[in-house]
mmCIF file of C-alpha atoms in Angstrom:
data_model
loop_
_atom_site.group_PDB
_atom_site.id
_atom_site.type_symbol
_atom_site.label_atom_id
_atom_site.label_comp_id
_atom_site.label_asym_id
_atom_site.label_seq_id
_atom_site.Cartn_x
_atom_site.Cartn_y
_atom_site.Cartn_z
ATOM 1 C CA UNK T 27 -42.455 11.503 -18.532
ATOM 2 C CA UNK T 28 -45.731 10.272 -17.029
ATOM 3 C CA UNK T 29 -48.884 10.401 -19.144
ATOM 4 C CA UNK T 30 -52.380 8.992 -19.470
ATOM 5 C CA UNK T 31 -52.381 6.671 -22.491
ATOM 6 C CA UNK T 32 -55.297 5.260 -24.446
ATOM 7 C CA UNK T 33 -53.877 1.935 -25.618
ATOM 8 C CA UNK T 34 -57.079 1.021 -27.470
ATOM 9 C CA UNK T 35 -60.621 2.376 -27.614
ATOM 10 C CA UNK T 36 -62.735 1.147 -24.733
ATOM 11 C CA UNK T 37 -63.835 1.739 -21.157
ATOM 12 C CA UNK T 38 -62.330 4.638 -19.225
ATOM 13 C CA UNK T 39 -60.830 2.345 -16.597
ATOM 14 C CA UNK T 40 -58.637 0.860 -19.318
ATOM 15 C CA UNK T 41 -56.649 4.088 -19.592
ATOM 16 C CA UNK T 42 -53.035 3.607 -18.501
ATOM 17 C CA UNK T 43 -50.958 5.961 -16.377
ATOM 18 C CA UNK T 44 -47.381 5.164 -17.376
ATOM 19 C CA UNK T 45 -44.015 6.417 -18.577
ATOM 20 C CA UNK T 46 -43.653 7.369 -22.233
ATOM 21 C CA UNK T 47 -40.992 9.214 -24.213
ATOM 22 C CA UNK T 48 -40.918 13.006 -23.966
ATOM 23 C CA UNK T 49 -42.459 14.757 -26.997
ATOM 24 C CA UNK T 50 -40.098 15.861 -29.748
ATOM 25 C CA UNK T 51 -39.650 19.597 -30.278
ATOM 26 C CA UNK T 52 -40.119 20.285 -33.983
ATOM 27 C CA UNK T 53 -39.509 23.566 -35.836
ATOM 28 C CA UNK T 54 -42.841 25.231 -35.032
ATOM 29 C CA UNK T 55 -43.504 23.425 -31.746
ATOM 30 C CA UNK T 56 -43.757 24.847 -28.245
ATOM 31 C CA UNK T 57 -43.063 22.364 -25.438
ATOM 32 C CA UNK T 58 -45.133 23.183 -22.356
ATOM 33 C CA UNK T 59 -44.870 21.886 -18.787
ATOM 34 C CA UNK T 60 -48.506 22.040 -17.635
ATOM 35 C CA UNK T 61 -49.574 23.226 -14.207
ATOM 36 C CA UNK T 62 -53.214 22.571 -15.101
ATOM 37 C CA UNK T 63 -54.802 20.267 -17.694
ATOM 38 C CA UNK T 64 -58.431 20.740 -18.656
ATOM 39 C CA UNK T 65 -60.875 17.815 -18.600
ATOM 40 C CA UNK T 66 -63.626 17.942 -21.217
ATOM 41 C CA UNK T 67 -66.613 15.816 -22.154
ATOM 42 C CA UNK T 68 -65.202 15.083 -25.648
ATOM 43 C CA UNK T 69 -62.048 13.627 -24.032
ATOM 44 C CA UNK T 70 -64.150 10.841 -22.563
ATOM 45 C CA UNK T 71 -65.931 10.200 -25.841
ATOM 46 C CA UNK T 72 -62.632 10.154 -27.726
ATOM 47 C CA UNK T 73 -60.995 7.420 -25.658
ATOM 48 C CA UNK T 74 -64.102 5.253 -26.005
ATOM 49 C CA UNK T 75 -64.129 5.633 -29.786
ATOM 50 C CA UNK T 76 -67.395 7.577 -29.672
ATOM 51 C CA UNK T 77 -66.202 10.979 -30.920
ATOM 52 C CA UNK T 78 -66.408 12.436 -34.446
ATOM 53 C CA UNK T 79 -62.731 11.627 -35.022
ATOM 54 C CA UNK T 80 -60.738 8.524 -34.095
ATOM 55 C CA UNK T 81 -56.970 9.016 -33.796
ATOM 56 C CA UNK T 82 -54.701 5.998 -34.209
ATOM 57 C CA UNK T 83 -53.927 4.237 -30.952
ATOM 58 C CA UNK T 84 -52.031 4.443 -28.698
ATOM 59 C CA UNK T 85 -52.440 8.149 -27.990
ATOM 60 C CA UNK T 86 -52.469 10.622 -25.115
ATOM 61 C CA UNK T 87 -55.829 12.432 -24.842
ATOM 62 C CA UNK T 88 -56.315 16.017 -23.687
ATOM 63 C CA UNK T 89 -56.764 19.342 -25.461
ATOM 64 C CA UNK T 90 -56.125 22.073 -22.903
ATOM 65 C CA UNK T 91 -52.957 22.868 -20.985
ATOM 66 C CA UNK T 92 -51.695 25.887 -19.104
ATOM 67 C CA UNK T 93 -48.252 26.294 -17.595
ATOM 68 C CA UNK T 94 -44.754 27.374 -18.623
ATOM 69 C CA UNK T 95 -42.734 26.950 -21.785
ATOM 70 C CA UNK T 96 -40.043 24.280 -21.412
ATOM 71 C CA UNK T 97 -38.491 24.554 -24.890
ATOM 72 C CA UNK T 98 -39.262 25.887 -28.367
ATOM 73 C CA UNK T 99 -38.546 24.767 -31.920
ATOM 74 C CA UNK T 100 -36.088 26.568 -34.172
ATOM 75 C CA UNK T 101 -38.869 28.400 -36.084
ATOM 76 C CA UNK T 102 -40.762 29.630 -33.010
ATOM 77 C CA UNK T 103 -40.563 33.410 -32.723
ATOM 78 C CA UNK T 104 -43.218 34.473 -30.204
ATOM 79 C CA UNK T 105 -42.337 32.335 -27.167
ATOM 80 C CA UNK T 106 -39.271 31.390 -25.138
ATOM 81 C CA UNK T 107 -38.538 29.049 -22.223
ATOM 82 C CA UNK T 108 -40.078 30.304 -18.994
ATOM 83 C CA UNK T 109 -43.007 32.096 -20.616
ATOM 84 C CA UNK T 110 -46.394 31.568 -19.017
ATOM 85 C CA UNK T 111 -48.840 30.225 -21.618
ATOM 86 C CA UNK T 112 -52.072 28.388 -22.326
ATOM 87 C CA UNK T 113 -52.581 26.171 -25.344
ATOM 88 C CA UNK T 114 -55.196 24.187 -27.188
ATOM 89 C CA UNK T 115 -53.960 21.063 -28.939
ATOM 90 C CA UNK T 116 -55.667 18.174 -30.667
ATOM 91 C CA UNK T 117 -54.159 15.506 -28.374
ATOM 92 C CA UNK T 118 -51.330 15.068 -25.884
ATOM 93 C CA UNK T 119 -52.582 17.178 -22.979
ATOM 94 C CA UNK T 120 -52.830 14.511 -20.252
ATOM 95 C CA UNK T 121 -49.076 14.421 -19.652
ATOM 96 C CA UNK T 122 -46.212 16.030 -17.773
ATOM 97 C CA UNK T 123 -45.074 17.673 -21.038
ATOM 98 C CA UNK T 124 -47.184 18.713 -24.023
ATOM 99 C CA UNK T 125 -45.950 19.658 -27.490
ATOM 100 C CA UNK T 126 -48.269 22.143 -29.196
ATOM 101 C CA UNK T 127 -47.987 24.062 -32.508
ATOM 102 C CA UNK T 128 -47.004 27.700 -31.966
ATOM 103 C CA UNK T 129 -50.251 28.883 -33.598
ATOM 104 C CA UNK T 130 -52.289 27.182 -30.842
ATOM 105 C CA UNK T 131 -50.405 28.825 -27.952
ATOM 106 C CA UNK T 132 -51.514 32.013 -26.184
ATOM 107 C CA UNK T 133 -49.580 34.229 -23.766
ATOM 108 C CA UNK T 134 -51.081 33.918 -20.287
ATOM 109 C CA UNK T 135 -51.217 37.061 -18.136
ATOM 110 C CA UNK T 136 -50.112 36.605 -14.523
ATOM 111 C CA UNK T 137 -53.600 37.606 -13.377
ATOM 112 C CA UNK T 138 -55.163 34.478 -14.910
ATOM 113 C CA UNK T 139 -55.018 31.259 -12.906
ATOM 114 C CA UNK T 140 -53.892 28.231 -14.943
ATOM 115 C CA UNK T 141 -57.084 26.273 -14.178
ATOM 116 C CA UNK T 142 -59.184 29.262 -15.253
ATOM 117 C CA UNK T 143 -57.125 29.460 -18.435
ATOM 118 C CA UNK T 144 -58.024 25.866 -19.318
ATOM 119 C CA UNK T 145 -61.717 26.642 -18.873
ATOM 120 C CA UNK T 146 -61.429 29.735 -21.064
ATOM 121 C CA UNK T 147 -60.124 27.630 -23.959
ATOM 122 C CA UNK T 148 -62.737 24.938 -24.608
ATOM 123 C CA UNK T 149 -65.764 25.612 -22.374
ATOM 124 C CA UNK T 150 -65.763 29.389 -22.769
ATOM 125 C CA UNK T 151 -64.446 29.184 -26.313
ATOM 126 C CA UNK T 152 -67.349 26.953 -27.330
ATOM 127 C CA UNK T 153 -69.989 29.056 -25.609
ATOM 128 C CA UNK T 154 -68.561 32.302 -26.966
ATOM 129 C CA UNK T 155 -68.419 31.044 -30.569
ATOM 130 C CA UNK T 156 -71.920 29.584 -30.250
ATOM 131 C CA UNK T 157 -73.509 32.771 -28.961
ATOM 132 C CA UNK T 158 -71.478 35.277 -30.974
ATOM 133 C CA UNK T 159 -70.880 33.777 -34.413
ATOM 134 C CA UNK T 160 -73.549 31.069 -34.638
ATOM 135 C CA UNK T 161 -76.475 32.708 -32.812
ATOM 136 C CA UNK T 162 -75.576 36.356 -33.474
ATOM 137 C CA UNK T 163 -76.945 37.077 -30.002
ATOM 138 C CA UNK T 164 -78.291 40.598 -29.536
ATOM 139 C CA UNK T 165 -78.667 42.660 -26.346
ATOM 140 C CA UNK T 166 -82.084 42.206 -24.756
ATOM 141 C CA UNK T 167 -82.702 38.742 -26.186
ATOM 142 C CA UNK T 168 -83.565 35.761 -23.992
ATOM 143 C CA UNK T 169 -81.179 32.808 -23.832
ATOM 144 C CA UNK T 170 -82.050 29.446 -22.271
ATOM 145 C CA UNK T 171 -79.044 27.354 -21.229
ATOM 146 C CA UNK T 172 -79.460 23.599 -20.749
ATOM 147 C CA UNK T 173 -76.886 21.771 -18.626
ATOM 148 C CA UNK T 174 -76.394 25.105 -16.920
ATOM 149 C CA UNK T 175 -74.196 23.917 -14.020
ATOM 150 C CA UNK T 176 -71.574 22.265 -16.232
ATOM 151 C CA UNK T 177 -68.441 24.106 -17.314
ATOM 152 C CA UNK T 178 -69.836 24.978 -20.754
ATOM 153 C CA UNK T 179 -73.238 25.870 -19.303
ATOM 154 C CA UNK T 180 -71.734 28.259 -16.758
ATOM 155 C CA UNK T 181 -69.646 29.791 -19.543
ATOM 156 C CA UNK T 182 -72.778 30.300 -21.650
ATOM 157 C CA UNK T 183 -74.559 32.014 -18.753
ATOM 158 C CA UNK T 184 -71.724 34.445 -18.094
ATOM 159 C CA UNK T 185 -71.049 35.178 -21.763
ATOM 160 C CA UNK T 186 -74.728 35.743 -22.558
ATOM 161 C CA UNK T 187 -74.913 38.208 -19.659
ATOM 162 C CA UNK T 188 -71.740 39.962 -20.879
ATOM 163 C CA UNK T 189 -73.473 40.319 -24.270
ATOM 164 C CA UNK T 190 -76.535 41.922 -22.689
ATOM 165 C CA UNK T 191 -79.010 39.016 -22.751
ATOM 166 C CA UNK T 192 -81.498 37.703 -20.208
ATOM 167 C CA UNK T 193 -80.593 34.144 -19.154
ATOM 168 C CA UNK T 194 -82.819 31.259 -18.098
ATOM 169 C CA UNK T 195 -80.690 28.451 -16.660
ATOM 170 C CA UNK T 196 -81.902 24.860 -16.761
ATOM 171 C CA UNK T 197 -80.350 22.353 -14.350
ATOM 172 C CA UNK T 198 -81.425 19.045 -12.824
ATOM 173 C CA UNK T 199 -81.276 19.761 -9.081
ATOM 174 C CA UNK T 200 -81.748 22.642 -6.640
ATOM 175 C CA UNK T 201 -78.005 22.529 -5.903
ATOM 176 C CA UNK T 202 -77.092 22.873 -9.574
ATOM 177 C CA UNK T 203 -79.729 25.569 -10.073
ATOM 178 C CA UNK T 204 -78.195 27.529 -7.186
ATOM 179 C CA UNK T 205 -74.771 27.331 -8.867
ATOM 180 C CA UNK T 206 -76.300 28.634 -12.103
ATOM 181 C CA UNK T 207 -77.920 31.549 -10.304
ATOM 182 C CA UNK T 208 -74.668 32.351 -8.479
ATOM 183 C CA UNK T 209 -72.981 32.551 -11.880
ATOM 184 C CA UNK T 210 -75.365 35.138 -13.256
ATOM 185 C CA UNK T 211 -78.591 33.459 -14.381
ATOM 186 C CA UNK T 212 -81.676 35.664 -14.123
ATOM 187 C CA UNK T 213 -84.056 32.713 -13.705
ATOM 188 C CA UNK T 214 -83.588 28.998 -13.067
ATOM 189 C CA UNK T 215 -85.735 25.932 -13.661
ATOM 190 C CA UNK T 216 -85.535 22.159 -13.958
ATOM 191 C CA UNK T 217 -86.400 19.711 -16.737
ATOM 192 C CA UNK T 218 -89.761 18.320 -15.542
ATOM 193 C CA UNK T 219 -91.995 20.969 -17.168
ATOM 194 C CA UNK T 220 -89.414 22.513 -19.436
ATOM 195 C CA UNK T 221 -91.596 23.669 -22.336
ATOM 196 C CA UNK T 222 -94.119 25.416 -20.077
ATOM 197 C CA UNK T 223 -91.431 26.867 -17.791
ATOM 198 C CA UNK T 224 -89.503 28.376 -20.706
ATOM 199 C CA UNK T 225 -92.679 29.880 -22.105
ATOM 200 C CA UNK T 226 -93.599 31.359 -18.723
ATOM 201 C CA UNK T 227 -90.127 32.710 -17.904
ATOM 202 C CA UNK T 228 -89.861 34.310 -21.346
ATOM 203 C CA UNK T 229 -93.134 36.170 -20.863
ATOM 204 C CA UNK T 230 -94.971 33.883 -23.281
ATOM 205 C CA UNK T 231 -92.758 34.825 -26.220
ATOM 206 C CA UNK T 232 -90.449 31.828 -26.154
ATOM 207 C CA UNK T 233 -86.648 31.876 -26.069
ATOM 208 C CA UNK T 234 -84.623 33.664 -28.728
ATOM 209 C CA UNK T 235 -81.589 31.395 -28.315
ATOM 210 C CA UNK T 236 -81.477 27.894 -26.866
ATOM 211 C CA UNK T 237 -78.009 26.659 -25.871
ATOM 212 C CA UNK T 238 -78.241 22.862 -25.833
ATOM 213 C CA UNK T 239 -75.327 20.587 -24.896
ATOM 214 C CA UNK T 240 -77.782 17.981 -23.564
ATOM 215 C CA UNK T 241 -80.033 16.722 -26.370
ATOM 216 C CA UNK T 242 -82.501 13.911 -25.675
ATOM 217 C CA UNK T 243 -85.812 14.685 -23.987
ATOM 218 C CA UNK T 244 -84.691 18.203 -23.074
ATOM 219 C CA UNK T 245 -84.248 19.048 -26.763
ATOM 220 C CA UNK T 246 -87.693 17.615 -27.548
ATOM 221 C CA UNK T 247 -89.318 19.882 -24.965
ATOM 222 C CA UNK T 248 -87.240 23.011 -25.519
ATOM 223 C CA UNK T 249 -87.695 23.128 -29.295
ATOM 224 C CA UNK T 250 -91.395 23.661 -28.608
ATOM 225 C CA UNK T 251 -90.614 26.794 -26.605
ATOM 226 C CA UNK T 252 -88.677 28.677 -29.285
ATOM 227 C CA UNK T 253 -89.533 32.271 -30.204
ATOM 228 C CA UNK T 254 -90.144 33.351 -33.766
ATOM 229 C CA UNK T 255 -86.751 33.856 -35.469
ATOM 230 C CA UNK T 256 -85.139 31.936 -32.603
ATOM 231 C CA UNK T 257 -81.892 29.992 -32.954
ATOM 232 C CA UNK T 258 -81.566 26.537 -31.415
ATOM 233 C CA UNK T 259 -77.865 25.800 -30.913
ATOM 234 C CA UNK T 260 -76.868 22.135 -31.082
ATOM 235 C CA UNK T 261 -73.768 21.858 -28.873
ATOM 236 C CA UNK T 262 -73.737 18.187 -27.883
ATOM 237 C CA UNK T 263 -75.656 15.214 -26.524
ATOM 238 C CA UNK T 264 -74.697 14.717 -22.879
ATOM 239 C CA UNK T 265 -77.999 12.930 -22.262
ATOM 240 C CA UNK T 266 -76.781 10.074 -24.438
ATOM 241 C CA UNK T 267 -79.563 10.361 -27.024
ATOM 242 C CA UNK T 268 -79.268 12.272 -30.282
ATOM 243 C CA UNK T 269 -82.742 13.746 -30.819
ATOM 244 C CA UNK T 270 -84.660 14.088 -34.068
ATOM 245 C CA UNK T 271 -86.278 17.423 -34.902
ATOM 246 C CA UNK T 272 -89.847 17.450 -36.230
ATOM 247 C CA UNK T 273 -89.198 19.696 -39.242
ATOM 248 C CA UNK T 274 -92.751 21.064 -39.147
ATOM 249 C CA UNK T 275 -91.879 22.884 -35.904
ATOM 250 C CA UNK T 276 -89.247 24.981 -37.664
ATOM 251 C CA UNK T 277 -91.823 25.907 -40.311
ATOM 252 C CA UNK T 278 -94.652 26.792 -37.939
ATOM 253 C CA UNK T 279 -92.515 28.532 -35.315
ATOM 254 C CA UNK T 280 -89.998 30.021 -37.794
ATOM 255 C CA UNK T 281 -86.869 29.207 -35.840
ATOM 256 C CA UNK T 282 -83.487 27.951 -37.031
ATOM 257 C CA UNK T 283 -81.514 24.883 -36.002
ATOM 258 C CA UNK T 284 -77.806 25.793 -35.842
ATOM 259 C CA UNK T 285 -74.943 23.344 -35.416
ATOM 260 C CA UNK T 286 -71.926 24.343 -33.305
ATOM 261 C CA UNK T 287 -68.664 22.428 -33.833
ATOM 262 C CA UNK T 288 -66.087 24.548 -32.055
ATOM 263 C CA UNK T 289 -63.136 22.326 -33.017
ATOM 264 C CA UNK T 290 -63.916 22.805 -36.701
ATOM 265 C CA UNK T 291 -64.278 26.561 -36.157
ATOM 266 C CA UNK T 292 -60.815 26.850 -34.555
ATOM 267 C CA UNK T 293 -59.235 25.072 -37.526
ATOM 268 C CA UNK T 294 -61.130 26.801 -40.342
ATOM 269 C CA UNK T 295 -61.230 30.335 -38.883
ATOM 270 C CA UNK T 296 -58.072 30.702 -36.757
ATOM 271 C CA UNK T 297 -58.017 34.506 -36.981
ATOM 272 C CA UNK T 298 -61.596 34.792 -35.713
ATOM 273 C CA UNK T 299 -60.821 32.250 -32.995
ATOM 274 C CA UNK T 300 -57.811 34.336 -31.911
ATOM 275 C CA UNK T 301 -59.990 37.457 -31.754
ATOM 276 C CA UNK T 302 -62.539 35.556 -29.667
ATOM 277 C CA UNK T 303 -59.846 34.518 -27.195
ATOM 278 C CA UNK T 304 -58.628 38.107 -26.887
ATOM 279 C CA UNK T 305 -62.167 39.205 -26.074
ATOM 280 C CA UNK T 306 -62.630 36.429 -23.512
ATOM 281 C CA UNK T 307 -59.334 37.228 -21.807
ATOM 282 C CA UNK T 308 -60.343 40.891 -21.727
ATOM 283 C CA UNK T 309 -63.690 40.010 -20.158
ATOM 284 C CA UNK T 310 -61.904 37.860 -17.578
ATOM 285 C CA UNK T 311 -59.555 40.700 -16.629
ATOM 286 C CA UNK T 312 -62.563 43.046 -16.385
ATOM 287 C CA UNK T 313 -64.402 40.596 -14.121
ATOM 288 C CA UNK T 314 -67.215 39.908 -16.605
ATOM 289 C CA UNK T 315 -66.478 36.171 -16.754
ATOM 290 C CA UNK T 316 -64.963 33.900 -14.113
ATOM 291 C CA UNK T 317 -64.770 30.098 -14.469
ATOM 292 C CA UNK T 318 -66.110 28.002 -11.624
ATOM 293 C CA UNK T 319 -63.395 25.442 -10.823
ATOM 294 C CA UNK T 320 -64.952 22.539 -8.943
ATOM 295 C CA UNK T 321 -61.699 20.755 -8.261
ATOM 296 C CA UNK T 322 -58.085 19.973 -9.132
ATOM 297 C CA UNK T 323 -57.094 16.308 -9.240
ATOM 298 C CA UNK T 324 -53.839 14.345 -9.728
ATOM 299 C CA UNK T 325 -53.105 13.444 -13.337
ATOM 300 C CA UNK T 326 -53.192 9.768 -12.365
ATOM 301 C CA UNK T 327 -56.887 10.155 -11.431
ATOM 302 C CA UNK T 328 -57.909 11.023 -15.001
ATOM 303 C CA UNK T 329 -60.096 7.908 -15.517
ATOM 304 C CA UNK T 330 -62.275 8.570 -12.458
ATOM 305 C CA UNK T 331 -62.478 12.298 -13.214
ATOM 306 C CA UNK T 332 -63.637 11.511 -16.764
ATOM 307 C CA UNK T 333 -66.246 9.122 -15.333
ATOM 308 C CA UNK T 334 -67.716 11.996 -13.314
ATOM 309 C CA UNK T 335 -67.768 14.322 -16.302
ATOM 310 C CA UNK T 336 -69.430 11.793 -18.602
ATOM 311 C CA UNK T 337 -71.876 10.786 -15.891
ATOM 312 C CA UNK T 338 -73.017 14.427 -15.568
ATOM 313 C CA UNK T 339 -71.989 14.372 -11.927
ATOM 314 C CA UNK T 340 -69.606 17.313 -12.213
ATOM 315 C CA UNK T 341 -70.346 20.991 -11.825
ATOM 316 C CA UNK T 342 -68.109 23.660 -13.264
ATOM 317 C CA UNK T 343 -64.627 22.854 -14.526
ATOM 318 C CA UNK T 344 -62.425 19.963 -13.409
ATOM 319 C CA UNK T 345 -58.671 20.032 -14.032
ATOM 320 C CA UNK T 346 -55.806 17.576 -13.704
ATOM 321 C CA UNK T 347 -52.471 18.504 -12.117
ATOM 322 C CA UNK T 348 -49.232 16.608 -12.868
ATOM 323 C CA UNK T 349 -47.236 15.452 -9.855
ATOM 324 C CA UNK T 350 -44.950 18.219 -8.634
ATOM 325 C CA UNK T 351 -46.646 20.971 -10.680
#
């Protein structure tokens, strides 16, 4: 089969598109033929050796796949060849076949597009866990979303609205701000006067929950616009700079800094993760959430697609499609 292979950690253009052996089907394994493969910011960090974990090389990156079951292991009870599914693995997604543990596979209703399914796994899964379990978001609270036109940002907007919150979307250009508004944001703003804008748009109170996948200067400004008892969610550092929090701000303003590591959550609380996915799928079927798919690209184009994602040039979700899928 064809796959994208990271031979050694390094630049994205060093990724190889080549033939490798098909994955082995073990007892509890489901072999999936993807029709859509999700592209995520951590994928790009992983192949450069910049992520929290470093798998042994060579490896095939990619976490999200959606398609049909090709084969199942002898101990698999819930799936059979031909079933329509979505799955979240640790690695192996950027390929024409992906082997995933049965526990990480979800039935995919016909009403859900395969590209949308990929977005629901990581982008929506992260935002949902962040706002529900980590922030304990309550109806009527104000949420500010940084990086609001990215796939995770759009997910955070839609999920916060589904949970009854007011949403202020922060994006770097009028075009991206328009996308955020189209996806449910109540107010939009840029980064130039972020502290003052967040204060103004929250009626002077400050924001109850800050959803921050950006870090850097945006974090520095936004943490000064937190409401009392607010929760600042640390999602990631797309700006390239990991900020440092002046601890006196948390004392004076009485807000909490809350880390969000969705991958750890899925491994340590699989039952809660499964319940979250059921809720997200239900919201999708009810029309409360709908991923914005910017584009579908050939699997061979993975390096250039990852460049766009890491360069913050993408809006919404980007997916890869194997040849012939």
